[in-house]
PDB file of C-alpha atoms in Angstrom:
ATOM      1  CA  MET E   1     -34.467  51.806  18.342  1.00 52.00           C
ATOM      2  CA  LYS E   2     -35.612  48.161  18.365  1.00 51.00           C
ATOM      3  CA  LYS E   3     -39.004  49.170  16.910  1.00 45.00           C
ATOM      4  CA  PHE E   4     -37.217  51.022  14.129  1.00 41.00           C
ATOM      5  CA  PHE E   5     -35.206  47.948  13.117  1.00 43.00           C
ATOM      6  CA  VAL E   6     -38.306  45.729  13.261  1.00 37.00           C
ATOM      7  CA  PHE E   7     -40.134  48.229  11.030  1.00 40.00           C
ATOM      8  CA  LEU E   8     -37.145  48.339   8.658  1.00 37.00           C
ATOM      9  CA  PHE E   9     -37.016  44.523   8.512  1.00 38.00           C
ATOM     10  CA  ILE E  10     -40.720  44.194   7.755  1.00 36.00           C
ATOM     11  CA  THR E  11     -40.584  46.953   5.140  1.00 35.00           C
ATOM     12  CA  THR E  12     -37.577  45.317   3.467  1.00 37.00           C
ATOM     13  CA  LEU E  13     -39.274  41.911   3.536  1.00 38.00           C
ATOM     14  CA  LEU E  14     -42.480  43.239   1.979  1.00 41.00           C
ATOM     15  CA  SER E  15     -40.515  45.099  -0.665  1.00 43.00           C
ATOM     16  CA  SER E  16     -38.508  41.968  -1.455  1.00 45.00           C
ATOM     17  CA  CYS E  17     -41.697  39.907  -1.802  1.00 60.00           C
ATOM     18  CA  ALA E  18     -43.250  42.525  -4.066  1.00 67.00           C
ATOM     19  CA  ASP E  19     -40.230  42.349  -6.370  1.00 78.00           C
ATOM     20  CA  LYS E  20     -40.381  38.558  -6.711  1.00 94.00           C
ATOM     21  CA  SER E  21     -41.544  37.184 -10.036  1.00 95.00           C
ATOM     22  CA  VAL E  22     -44.754  35.231 -10.448  1.00 98.00           C
ATOM     23  CA  TYR E  23     -46.425  33.813 -13.534  1.00 98.00           C
ATOM     24  CA  MET E  24     -49.590  34.934 -15.260  1.00 98.00           C
ATOM     25  CA  PHE E  25     -51.569  33.384 -18.070  1.00 98.00           C
ATOM     26  CA  SER E  26     -53.765  35.336 -20.506  1.00 98.00           C
ATOM     27  CA  TYR E  27     -56.425  33.188 -22.141  1.00 98.00           C
ATOM     28  CA  PHE E  28     -59.902  33.055 -23.667  1.00 98.00           C
ATOM     29  CA  MET E  29     -62.847  30.719 -23.216  1.00 98.00           C
ATOM     30  CA  GLY E  30     -65.503  29.369 -25.540  1.00 97.00           C
ATOM     31  CA  GLY E  31     -65.294  30.767 -29.058  1.00 96.00           C
ATOM     32  CA  GLY E  32     -63.358  33.904 -28.077  1.00 97.00           C
ATOM     33  CA  ASP E  33     -65.346  35.674 -25.373  1.00 97.00           C
ATOM     34  CA  GLY E  34     -62.706  38.065 -24.031  1.00 98.00           C
ATOM     35  CA  LEU E  35     -59.636  38.341 -21.830  1.00 98.00           C
ATOM     36  CA  HIS E  36     -59.145  36.155 -18.764  1.00 98.00           C
ATOM     37  CA  TYR E  37     -56.191  35.802 -16.372  1.00 98.00           C
ATOM     38  CA  ALA E  38     -54.803  32.999 -14.255  1.00 98.00           C
ATOM     39  CA  TYR E  39     -51.722  33.102 -12.022  1.00 98.00           C
ATOM     40  CA  SER E  40     -49.214  30.678 -10.526  1.00 98.00           C
ATOM     41  CA  TYR E  41     -46.222  30.739  -8.190  1.00 98.00           C
ATOM     42  CA  ASP E  42     -44.639  27.532  -9.458  1.00 97.00           C
ATOM     43  CA  GLY E  43     -45.816  27.164 -13.054  1.00 98.00           C
ATOM     44  CA  HIS E  44     -47.787  24.039 -12.139  1.00 98.00           C
ATOM     45  CA  ASN E  45     -50.805  25.134 -10.140  1.00 98.00           C
ATOM     46  CA  TRP E  46     -52.879  27.883 -11.765  1.00 98.00           C
ATOM     47  CA  THR E  47     -55.704  29.916 -10.246  1.00 98.00           C
ATOM     48  CA  ALA E  48     -58.222  31.966 -12.244  1.00 98.00           C
ATOM     49  CA  VAL E  49     -58.510  35.665 -11.437  1.00 98.00           C
ATOM     50  CA  LYS E  50     -62.049  36.694 -10.406  1.00 98.00           C
ATOM     51  CA  ASN E  51     -63.298  33.109 -10.781  1.00 97.00           C
ATOM     52  CA  GLY E  52     -62.554  33.151 -14.492  1.00 98.00           C
ATOM     53  CA  GLU E  53     -64.801  36.088 -15.372  1.00 98.00           C
ATOM     54  CA  ILE E  54     -64.180  38.169 -18.504  1.00 98.00           C
ATOM     55  CA  LEU E  55     -61.841  41.067 -17.651  1.00 98.00           C
ATOM     56  CA  LEU E  56     -61.870  42.803 -21.058  1.00 98.00           C
ATOM     57  CA  THR E  57     -64.493  42.497 -23.793  1.00 98.00           C
ATOM     58  CA  PRO E  58     -63.359  42.730 -27.440  1.00 98.00           C
ATOM     59  CA  VAL E  59     -64.761  45.508 -29.651  1.00 98.00           C
ATOM     60  CA  VAL E  60     -62.653  45.360 -32.838  1.00 97.00           C
ATOM     61  CA  GLY E  61     -62.737  43.063 -35.843  1.00 95.00           C
ATOM     62  CA  GLU E  62     -65.360  41.551 -38.086  1.00 94.00           C
ATOM     63  CA  ASP E  63     -66.601  39.142 -35.416  1.00 96.00           C
ATOM     64  CA  LYS E  64     -65.403  41.073 -32.339  1.00 97.00           C
ATOM     65  CA  LEU E  65     -63.698  38.012 -30.914  1.00 98.00           C
ATOM     66  CA  MET E  66     -60.761  37.831 -28.552  1.00 98.00           C
ATOM     67  CA  ARG E  67     -58.973  34.566 -29.195  1.00 98.00           C
ATOM     68  CA  ASP E  68     -55.337  33.738 -28.480  1.00 98.00           C
ATOM     69  CA  PRO E  69     -54.530  36.838 -26.368  1.00 98.00           C
ATOM     70  CA  SER E  70     -50.746  37.285 -26.248  1.00 98.00           C
ATOM     71  CA  ILE E  71     -49.387  39.669 -23.611  1.00 98.00           C
ATOM     72  CA  LEU E  72     -45.821  40.933 -23.354  1.00 98.00           C
ATOM     73  CA  GLN E  73     -44.280  43.531 -21.045  1.00 98.00           C
ATOM     74  CA  GLY E  74     -41.995  45.948 -22.853  1.00 98.00           C
ATOM     75  CA  PRO E  75     -38.760  47.406 -21.458  1.00 98.00           C
ATOM     76  CA  ASP E  76     -40.576  50.551 -20.250  1.00 98.00           C
ATOM     77  CA  GLY E  77     -43.023  48.462 -18.210  1.00 98.00           C
ATOM     78  CA  THR E  78     -45.959  48.797 -20.615  1.00 98.00           C
ATOM     79  CA  PHE E  79     -47.927  45.629 -21.329  1.00 98.00           C
ATOM     80  CA  HIS E  80     -48.854  45.049 -24.962  1.00 98.00           C
ATOM     81  CA  MET E  81     -51.531  42.631 -26.125  1.00 99.00           C
ATOM     82  CA  VAL E  82     -52.491  41.262 -29.531  1.00 98.00           C
ATOM     83  CA  TRP E  83     -55.230  38.776 -30.355  1.00 98.00           C
ATOM     84  CA  THR E  84     -57.237  37.047 -33.084  1.00 98.00           C
ATOM     85  CA  SER E  85     -60.303  39.181 -33.765  1.00 98.00           C
ATOM     86  CA  SER E  86     -62.099  36.924 -36.262  1.00 97.00           C
ATOM     87  CA  TRP E  87     -61.790  33.658 -38.143  1.00 96.00           C
ATOM     88  CA  THR E  88     -61.535  35.598 -41.411  1.00 96.00           C
ATOM     89  CA  ASP E  89     -60.063  39.029 -40.552  1.00 96.00           C
ATOM     90  CA  LYS E  90     -57.053  40.552 -42.276  1.00 98.00           C
ATOM     91  CA  ILE E  91     -56.340  42.495 -39.087  1.00 98.00           C
ATOM     92  CA  ILE E  92     -55.393  41.613 -35.513  1.00 98.00           C
ATOM     93  CA  GLY E  93     -56.518  43.339 -32.333  1.00 98.00           C
ATOM     94  CA  TYR E  94     -54.190  45.457 -30.183  1.00 98.00           C
ATOM     95  CA  ALA E  95     -54.331  47.243 -26.825  1.00 98.00           C
ATOM     96  CA  SER E  96     -51.831  48.314 -24.163  1.00 98.00           C
ATOM     97  CA  SER E  97     -51.862  48.720 -20.397  1.00 98.00           C
ATOM     98  CA  LYS E  98     -49.619  49.993 -17.625  1.00 98.00           C
ATOM     99  CA  ASP E  99     -51.048  47.652 -15.003  1.00 98.00           C
ATOM    100  CA  LEU E 100     -53.017  44.794 -16.662  1.00 98.00           C
ATOM    101  CA  ILE E 101     -56.144  46.423 -15.211  1.00 98.00           C
ATOM    102  CA  ASN E 102     -56.892  49.473 -17.346  1.00 98.00           C
ATOM    103  CA  TRP E 103     -56.466  48.991 -21.088  1.00 98.00           C
ATOM    104  CA  SER E 104     -56.099  51.517 -23.869  1.00 98.00           C
ATOM    105  CA  GLU E 105     -58.658  51.886 -26.620  1.00 98.00           C
ATOM    106  CA  GLN E 106     -58.652  48.732 -28.699  1.00 98.00           C
ATOM    107  CA  ARG E 107     -57.578  49.134 -32.302  1.00 98.00           C
ATOM    108  CA  ALA E 108     -56.836  47.067 -35.371  1.00 98.00           C
ATOM    109  CA  ILE E 109     -53.373  46.434 -36.793  1.00 98.00           C
ATOM    110  CA  PRO E 110     -53.897  45.893 -40.572  1.00 98.00           C
ATOM    111  CA  VAL E 111     -51.296  43.149 -40.956  1.00 98.00           C
ATOM    112  CA  MET E 112     -52.736  41.501 -44.102  1.00 98.00           C
ATOM    113  CA  THR E 113     -55.044  44.097 -45.662  1.00 98.00           C
ATOM    114  CA  HIS E 114     -52.561  44.511 -48.524  1.00 97.00           C
ATOM    115  CA  GLU E 115     -53.122  40.871 -49.592  1.00 97.00           C
ATOM    116  CA  GLU E 116     -56.362  40.486 -51.540  1.00 95.00           C
ATOM    117  CA  GLY E 117     -56.323  36.701 -51.174  1.00 94.00           C
ATOM    118  CA  ALA E 118     -55.562  36.595 -47.445  1.00 96.00           C
ATOM    119  CA  ARG E 119     -58.172  34.491 -45.682  1.00 94.00           C
ATOM    120  CA  ASN E 120     -57.237  34.946 -42.032  1.00 96.00           C
ATOM    121  CA  SER E 121     -54.816  36.372 -39.448  1.00 98.00           C
ATOM    122  CA  TRP E 122     -54.602  33.815 -36.674  1.00 98.00           C
ATOM    123  CA  ALA E 123     -52.980  33.526 -33.267  1.00 98.00           C
ATOM    124  CA  PRO E 124     -50.628  36.541 -33.182  1.00 98.00           C
ATOM    125  CA  GLU E 125     -47.768  36.269 -30.715  1.00 98.00           C
ATOM    126  CA  LEU E 126     -45.474  38.971 -29.362  1.00 98.00           C
ATOM    127  CA  TYR E 127     -41.743  38.787 -28.764  1.00 98.00           C
ATOM    128  CA  TYR E 128     -39.361  41.581 -27.732  1.00 98.00           C
ATOM    129  CA  ASP E 129     -35.800  41.247 -29.006  1.00 98.00           C
ATOM    130  CA  HIS E 130     -33.435  43.024 -26.624  1.00 97.00           C
ATOM    131  CA  LYS E 131     -30.588  42.909 -29.140  1.00 96.00           C
ATOM    132  CA  SER E 132     -32.383  44.836 -31.874  1.00 97.00           C
ATOM    133  CA  LYS E 133     -34.818  46.613 -29.514  1.00 98.00           C
ATOM    134  CA  LEU E 134     -37.693  45.553 -31.755  1.00 98.00           C
ATOM    135  CA  PHE E 135     -41.069  44.038 -30.984  1.00 98.00           C
ATOM    136  CA  TYR E 136     -41.864  41.116 -33.284  1.00 99.00           C
ATOM    137  CA  ILE E 137     -45.460  40.170 -34.055  1.00 99.00           C
ATOM    138  CA  LEU E 138     -45.890  36.720 -35.622  1.00 98.00           C
ATOM    139  CA  TRP E 139     -49.144  35.193 -36.873  1.00 98.00           C
ATOM    140  CA  SER E 140     -50.372  32.643 -39.408  1.00 97.00           C
ATOM    141  CA  THR E 141     -52.182  33.447 -42.653  1.00 97.00           C
ATOM    142  CA  ASN E 142     -53.448  31.421 -45.574  1.00 94.00           C
ATOM    143  CA  ILE E 143     -53.350  33.236 -48.929  1.00 93.00           C
ATOM    144  CA  ALA E 144     -55.576  31.716 -51.584  1.00 87.00           C
ATOM    145  CA  GLY E 145     -53.534  29.822 -54.192  1.00 84.00           C
ATOM    146  CA  ARG E 146     -50.174  30.988 -52.823  1.00 87.00           C
ATOM    147  CA  TYR E 147     -48.811  27.533 -51.925  1.00 80.00           C
ATOM    148  CA  PRO E 148     -51.040  25.019 -53.741  1.00 67.00           C
ATOM    149  CA  SER E 149     -48.369  22.319 -53.985  1.00 57.00           C
ATOM    150  CA  GLN E 150     -47.925  22.293 -50.212  1.00 56.00           C
ATOM    151  CA  SER E 151     -51.582  22.347 -49.261  1.00 51.00           C
ATOM    152  CA  ALA E 152     -52.303  20.030 -46.362  1.00 51.00           C
ATOM    153  CA  GLY E 153     -55.131  21.759 -44.573  1.00 50.00           C
ATOM    154  CA  ARG E 154     -58.875  21.393 -44.496  1.00 52.00           C
ATOM    155  CA  GLU E 155     -59.631  19.563 -47.756  1.00 48.00           C
ATOM    156  CA  GLY E 156     -56.756  21.477 -49.294  1.00 54.00           C
ATOM    157  CA  VAL E 157     -58.252  24.875 -48.522  1.00 62.00           C
ATOM    158  CA  PHE E 158     -56.001  26.053 -45.706  1.00 69.00           C
ATOM    159  CA  ASP E 159     -52.247  26.046 -45.864  1.00 88.00           C
ATOM    160  CA  ASN E 160     -51.055  28.626 -43.374  1.00 94.00           C
ATOM    161  CA  LYS E 161     -47.586  30.124 -43.212  1.00 96.00           C
ATOM    162  CA  ILE E 162     -46.058  32.353 -40.548  1.00 98.00           C
ATOM    163  CA  TYR E 163     -45.797  36.068 -41.294  1.00 98.00           C
ATOM    164  CA  TYR E 164     -44.359  38.893 -39.225  1.00 98.00           C
ATOM    165  CA  THR E 165     -43.937  42.597 -38.728  1.00 98.00           C
ATOM    166  CA  THR E 166     -41.762  44.585 -36.330  1.00 98.00           C
ATOM    167  CA  THR E 167     -42.325  47.806 -34.433  1.00 98.00           C
ATOM    168  CA  THR E 168     -40.823  49.973 -31.731  1.00 98.00           C
ATOM    169  CA  ASP E 169     -43.983  51.827 -30.734  1.00 98.00           C
ATOM    170  CA  PHE E 170     -47.046  49.897 -32.022  1.00 98.00           C
ATOM    171  CA  VAL E 171     -47.839  52.890 -34.224  1.00 98.00           C
ATOM    172  CA  ASN E 172     -45.355  52.383 -37.042  1.00 98.00           C
ATOM    173  CA  PHE E 173     -44.815  48.886 -38.424  1.00 98.00           C
ATOM    174  CA  SER E 174     -42.395  47.339 -40.883  1.00 98.00           C
ATOM    175  CA  PRO E 175     -43.961  45.889 -44.062  1.00 98.00           C
ATOM    176  CA  THR E 176     -45.451  42.448 -43.498  1.00 98.00           C
ATOM    177  CA  GLN E 177     -43.147  39.658 -44.652  1.00 98.00           C
ATOM    178  CA  LEU E 178     -43.220  35.881 -44.874  1.00 98.00           C
ATOM    179  CA  TYR E 179     -41.239  34.546 -41.897  1.00 98.00           C
ATOM    180  CA  PHE E 180     -41.534  30.755 -41.806  1.00 98.00           C
ATOM    181  CA  ASN E 181     -42.457  28.587 -44.773  1.00 96.00           C
ATOM    182  CA  PRO E 182     -42.045  24.878 -44.031  1.00 95.00           C
ATOM    183  CA  ASP E 183     -43.527  22.091 -46.152  1.00 91.00           C
ATOM    184  CA  PHE E 184     -46.495  21.723 -43.817  1.00 91.00           C
ATOM    185  CA  ASN E 185     -49.523  23.718 -42.741  1.00 91.00           C
ATOM    186  CA  VAL E 186     -48.123  25.766 -39.836  1.00 95.00           C
ATOM    187  CA  ILE E 187     -49.821  27.883 -37.156  1.00 97.00           C
ATOM    188  CA  ASP E 188     -49.246  29.104 -33.586  1.00 98.00           C
ATOM    189  CA  ALA E 189     -45.614  30.250 -33.718  1.00 98.00           C
ATOM    190  CA  ALA E 190     -44.058  31.628 -30.511  1.00 98.00           C
ATOM    191  CA  ILE E 191     -40.455  32.562 -29.668  1.00 98.00           C
ATOM    192  CA  VAL E 192     -38.337  32.452 -26.513  1.00 98.00           C
ATOM    193  CA  TYR E 193     -34.634  33.211 -26.019  1.00 98.00           C
ATOM    194  CA  ASP E 194     -32.431  30.479 -24.539  1.00 98.00           C
ATOM    195  CA  GLU E 195     -29.747  32.198 -22.459  1.00 96.00           C
ATOM    196  CA  LYS E 196     -27.823  28.955 -21.854  1.00 95.00           C
ATOM    197  CA  GLN E 197     -27.465  28.102 -25.532  1.00 96.00           C
ATOM    198  CA  GLU E 198     -27.548  31.757 -26.612  1.00 97.00           C
ATOM    199  CA  ASP E 199     -30.070  31.207 -29.374  1.00 98.00           C
ATOM    200  CA  TYR E 200     -33.782  31.561 -30.100  1.00 98.00           C
ATOM    201  CA  VAL E 201     -36.317  28.762 -29.862  1.00 98.00           C
ATOM    202  CA  MET E 202     -39.514  28.885 -31.897  1.00 98.00           C
ATOM    203  CA  VAL E 203     -42.383  26.511 -31.189  1.00 98.00           C
ATOM    204  CA  VAL E 204     -44.917  25.853 -33.961  1.00 98.00           C
ATOM    205  CA  LYS E 205     -47.881  23.600 -34.581  1.00 97.00           C
ATOM    206  CA  ASN E 206     -47.871  21.177 -37.495  1.00 95.00           C
ATOM    207  CA  GLU E 207     -51.487  21.608 -38.574  1.00 93.00           C
ATOM    208  CA  ASN E 208     -51.481  18.985 -41.341  1.00 89.00           C
ATOM    209  CA  GLN E 209     -54.782  17.156 -41.530  1.00 84.00           C
ATOM    210  CA  TYR E 210     -54.119  14.479 -44.181  1.00 80.00           C
ATOM    211  CA  PRO E 211     -52.568  12.506 -42.583  1.00 83.00           C
ATOM    212  CA  PRO E 212     -53.231  14.253 -39.248  1.00 89.00           C
ATOM    213  CA  GLU E 213     -50.303  15.637 -37.292  1.00 94.00           C
ATOM    214  CA  LYS E 214     -51.727  18.279 -34.913  1.00 96.00           C
ATOM    215  CA  ASN E 215     -48.593  18.404 -32.771  1.00 98.00           C
ATOM    216  CA  ILE E 216     -45.965  20.843 -31.502  1.00 98.00           C
ATOM    217  CA  ARG E 217     -42.454  21.047 -32.995  1.00 98.00           C
ATOM    218  CA  ILE E 218     -39.477  23.332 -32.350  1.00 98.00           C
ATOM    219  CA  THR E 219     -36.792  24.972 -34.451  1.00 98.00           C
ATOM    220  CA  ARG E 220     -33.792  27.064 -33.348  1.00 98.00           C
ATOM    221  CA  SER E 221     -31.914  30.064 -34.734  1.00 98.00           C
ATOM    222  CA  ASP E 222     -29.065  32.302 -33.636  1.00 97.00           C
ATOM    223  CA  ASP E 223     -30.390  35.234 -35.681  1.00 98.00           C
ATOM    224  CA  ILE E 224     -34.031  36.194 -35.237  1.00 98.00           C
ATOM    225  CA  ALA E 225     -33.883  38.663 -38.130  1.00 97.00           C
ATOM    226  CA  LYS E 226     -32.913  35.895 -40.559  1.00 97.00           C
ATOM    227  CA  GLY E 227     -35.651  33.610 -39.337  1.00 98.00           C
ATOM    228  CA  PHE E 228     -35.655  29.917 -38.467  1.00 98.00           C
ATOM    229  CA  PRO E 229     -34.712  26.710 -40.295  1.00 98.00           C
ATOM    230  CA  VAL E 230     -37.771  25.007 -41.795  1.00 97.00           C
ATOM    231  CA  GLU E 231     -36.383  21.633 -40.709  1.00 97.00           C
ATOM    232  CA  VAL E 232     -38.144  21.161 -37.391  1.00 98.00           C
ATOM    233  CA  SER E 233     -37.832  18.693 -34.542  1.00 98.00           C
ATOM    234  CA  GLU E 234     -39.885  15.578 -34.070  1.00 98.00           C
ATOM    235  CA  PRO E 235     -43.098  16.242 -32.091  1.00 98.00           C
ATOM    236  CA  ILE E 236     -42.424  17.286 -28.503  1.00 98.00           C
ATOM    237  CA  THR E 237     -46.030  16.578 -27.552  1.00 98.00           C
ATOM    238  CA  GLY E 238     -47.631  13.167 -27.126  1.00 97.00           C
ATOM    239  CA  ASP E 239     -50.356  11.060 -28.679  1.00 96.00           C
ATOM    240  CA  TYR E 240     -53.020  13.761 -28.572  1.00 97.00           C
ATOM    241  CA  TRP E 241     -53.837  16.862 -30.572  1.00 98.00           C
ATOM    242  CA  ALA E 242     -52.135  20.017 -29.292  1.00 98.00           C
ATOM    243  CA  GLU E 243     -52.044  23.685 -30.296  1.00 98.00           C
ATOM    244  CA  GLY E 244     -51.427  27.174 -28.970  1.00 98.00           C
ATOM    245  CA  ALA E 245     -47.973  26.486 -27.518  1.00 98.00           C
ATOM    246  CA  SER E 246     -46.493  29.047 -25.103  1.00 98.00           C
ATOM    247  CA  PRO E 247     -42.785  28.666 -24.205  1.00 98.00           C
ATOM    248  CA  ILE E 248     -41.166  30.106 -21.076  1.00 98.00           C
ATOM    249  CA  PHE E 249     -38.114  29.335 -18.954  1.00 98.00           C
ATOM    250  CA  ILE E 250     -38.883  28.423 -15.343  1.00 98.00           C
ATOM    251  CA  GLY E 251     -35.719  27.725 -13.397  1.00 96.00           C
ATOM    252  CA  ASP E 252     -33.450  25.553 -15.524  1.00 96.00           C
ATOM    253  CA  TYR E 253     -36.319  24.138 -17.569  1.00 98.00           C
ATOM    254  CA  LEU E 254     -37.861  25.287 -20.800  1.00 98.00           C
ATOM    255  CA  TYR E 255     -41.590  24.801 -20.308  1.00 98.00           C
ATOM    256  CA  VAL E 256     -43.984  24.637 -23.246  1.00 98.00           C
ATOM    257  CA  TYR E 257     -47.676  24.917 -22.349  1.00 98.00           C
ATOM    258  CA  PHE E 258     -50.346  24.025 -24.886  1.00 98.00           C
ATOM    259  CA  ASP E 259     -54.040  23.492 -25.427  1.00 98.00           C
ATOM    260  CA  LYS E 260     -55.012  19.790 -25.656  1.00 97.00           C
ATOM    261  CA  TYR E 261     -58.087  21.068 -27.416  1.00 96.00           C
ATOM    262  CA  THR E 262     -59.808  17.807 -28.316  1.00 96.00           C
ATOM    263  CA  ASN E 263     -59.390  16.611 -24.721  1.00 96.00           C
ATOM    264  CA  HIS E 264     -60.599  19.963 -23.333  1.00 96.00           C
ATOM    265  CA  LYS E 265     -57.539  20.150 -21.075  1.00 96.00           C
ATOM    266  CA  TYR E 266     -54.304  22.062 -20.835  1.00 97.00           C
ATOM    267  CA  GLY E 267     -50.949  20.302 -21.050  1.00 98.00           C
ATOM    268  CA  ALA E 268     -47.237  20.981 -20.735  1.00 98.00           C
ATOM    269  CA  VAL E 269     -43.852  19.507 -21.527  1.00 98.00           C
ATOM    270  CA  ARG E 270     -40.456  20.624 -20.261  1.00 98.00           C
ATOM    271  CA  SER E 271     -36.816  20.111 -21.147  1.00 98.00           C
ATOM    272  CA  LEU E 272     -33.389  20.857 -19.679  1.00 98.00           C
ATOM    273  CA  ASP E 273     -31.536  20.710 -22.988  1.00 96.00           C
ATOM    274  CA  GLY E 274     -34.165  21.383 -25.643  1.00 95.00           C
ATOM    275  CA  GLU E 275     -33.807  17.845 -26.986  1.00 95.00           C
ATOM    276  CA  THR E 276     -35.222  15.480 -24.363  1.00 97.00           C
ATOM    277  CA  TRP E 277     -38.772  16.362 -23.341  1.00 98.00           C
ATOM    278  CA  GLU E 278     -40.784  15.287 -20.308  1.00 98.00           C
ATOM    279  CA  ASP E 279     -44.568  15.376 -20.523  1.00 98.00           C
ATOM    280  CA  ILE E 280     -45.833  16.872 -17.253  1.00 98.00           C
ATOM    281  CA  SER E 281     -49.458  17.348 -18.263  1.00 98.00           C
ATOM    282  CA  ASP E 282     -50.565  15.263 -15.276  1.00 97.00           C
ATOM    283  CA  GLN E 283     -48.583  17.525 -12.922  1.00 98.00           C
ATOM    284  CA  ILE E 284     -50.260  20.820 -13.824  1.00 98.00           C
ATOM    285  CA  THR E 285     -53.701  22.184 -13.044  1.00 98.00           C
ATOM    286  CA  PHE E 286     -55.422  24.974 -14.967  1.00 98.00           C
ATOM    287  CA  PRO E 287     -58.884  26.434 -14.469  1.00 97.00           C
ATOM    288  CA  GLU E 288     -61.543  24.492 -16.338  1.00 96.00           C
ATOM    289  CA  GLY E 289     -62.315  25.717 -19.838  1.00 96.00           C
ATOM    290  CA  VAL E 290     -59.102  27.685 -20.535  1.00 97.00           C
ATOM    291  CA  ARG E 291     -58.166  28.024 -24.191  1.00 97.00           C
ATOM    292  CA  HIS E 292     -55.043  29.062 -26.109  1.00 95.00           C
ATOM    293  CA  GLY E 293     -53.177  31.773 -24.239  1.00 93.00           C
ATOM    294  CA  THR E 294     -49.735  33.020 -23.242  1.00 98.00           C
ATOM    295  CA  VAL E 295     -47.739  32.489 -20.066  1.00 98.00           C
ATOM    296  CA  PHE E 296     -45.668  35.504 -18.992  1.00 98.00           C
ATOM    297  CA  LYS E 297     -43.747  36.657 -15.943  1.00 98.00           C
ATOM    298  CA  VAL E 298     -44.603  39.693 -13.790  1.00 98.00           C
ATOM    299  CA  LYS E 299     -43.530  41.123 -10.450  1.00 98.00           C
ATOM    300  CA  GLN E 300     -45.546  40.085  -7.413  1.00 98.00           C
ATOM    301  CA  LYS E 301     -46.649  43.685  -6.914  1.00 98.00           C
ATOM    302  CA  VAL E 302     -48.280  43.677 -10.363  1.00 98.00           C
ATOM    303  CA  LEU E 303     -50.294  40.582  -9.477  1.00 98.00           C
ATOM    304  CA  ASN E 304     -51.175  42.120  -6.098  1.00 98.00           C
ATOM    305  CA  GLU E 305     -52.708  45.139  -7.807  1.00 98.00           C
ATOM    306  CA  VAL E 306     -54.563  42.949 -10.307  1.00 98.00           C
ATOM    307  CA  LEU E 307     -56.091  40.888  -7.496  1.00 98.00           C
ATOM    308  CA  LYS E 308     -56.951  44.013  -5.501  1.00 98.00           C
ATOM    309  CA  ALA E 309     -58.670  45.583  -8.514  1.00 98.00           C
ATOM    310  CA  PHE E 310     -60.648  42.537  -9.595  1.00 98.00           C
ATOM    311  CA  GLU E 311     -61.130  40.647  -6.343  1.00 95.00           C
ATOM    312  CA  GLY E 312     -60.527  43.214  -3.614  1.00 90.00           C
ATOM    313  CA  ALA E 313     -57.735  41.087  -2.188  1.00 69.00           C
ATOM    314  CA  GLU E 314     -53.998  40.480  -2.404  1.00 61.00           C
ATOM    315  CA  LYS E 315     -51.927  37.297  -2.385  1.00 57.00           C
TER     316      LYS E 315
END
């Protein structure tokens, strides 16, 4: 009888550990080489899976790149991923997976093919809205001559705005619409829901070059379908250039991770109230060479299977 209870205790303990949440980070390296993973138990110390090797090679798009991979787990457990496939594509890449190990056939989502003057489809991000049961895909696009009075990009050429589409199945999509049109060149939008304040937080990069901004701002909304106010916060990042922000709640804090791309480092800030921000860049460690990615939460058992498949080991 004693052996039975010991067995039951160990089984329960292992099951409990497997159900605990851990953090994963999908990222690229170099110019857009492919999909990489890192993982963390505390959101501060990150370890590369399989020593940072490429885990999925891109095959779609004009340049067959995989930049800015954004991964989100849907309510049925399926992981969905979108990414930037080229500097000049009118499409974004898409694939899905049940386990973060085996991915579906990669295909293109033609988000801007209807716009003759569209010059790019950059940094798509996924968000699932539990209220409407819709997946939102947000990305930035510059359309030639569309906003000439607001141009603040590269010698006046680029002035990106945030566009979006919604879907329930990643087969049928709502018509692409303009989502966020502030008076600055904006890229890298990402959304998180704040359960304490019961509203949505969107982080964006002010990409203005003349004079240079290159910082992260936030804006808040209580209705994701109506969009976000174009009046944004002051920069929440410091005296460095930052992009590719990824927001996530860890404990009571809202963490925002970002690529300090001119410093070739990753950084982070966090806040308890969404107004006062603490720069904790010197408290986090990421694998060397990581570029713009997305932090997301998974069950320990998912990470265990990922490590077993790619490294032959579990944590």
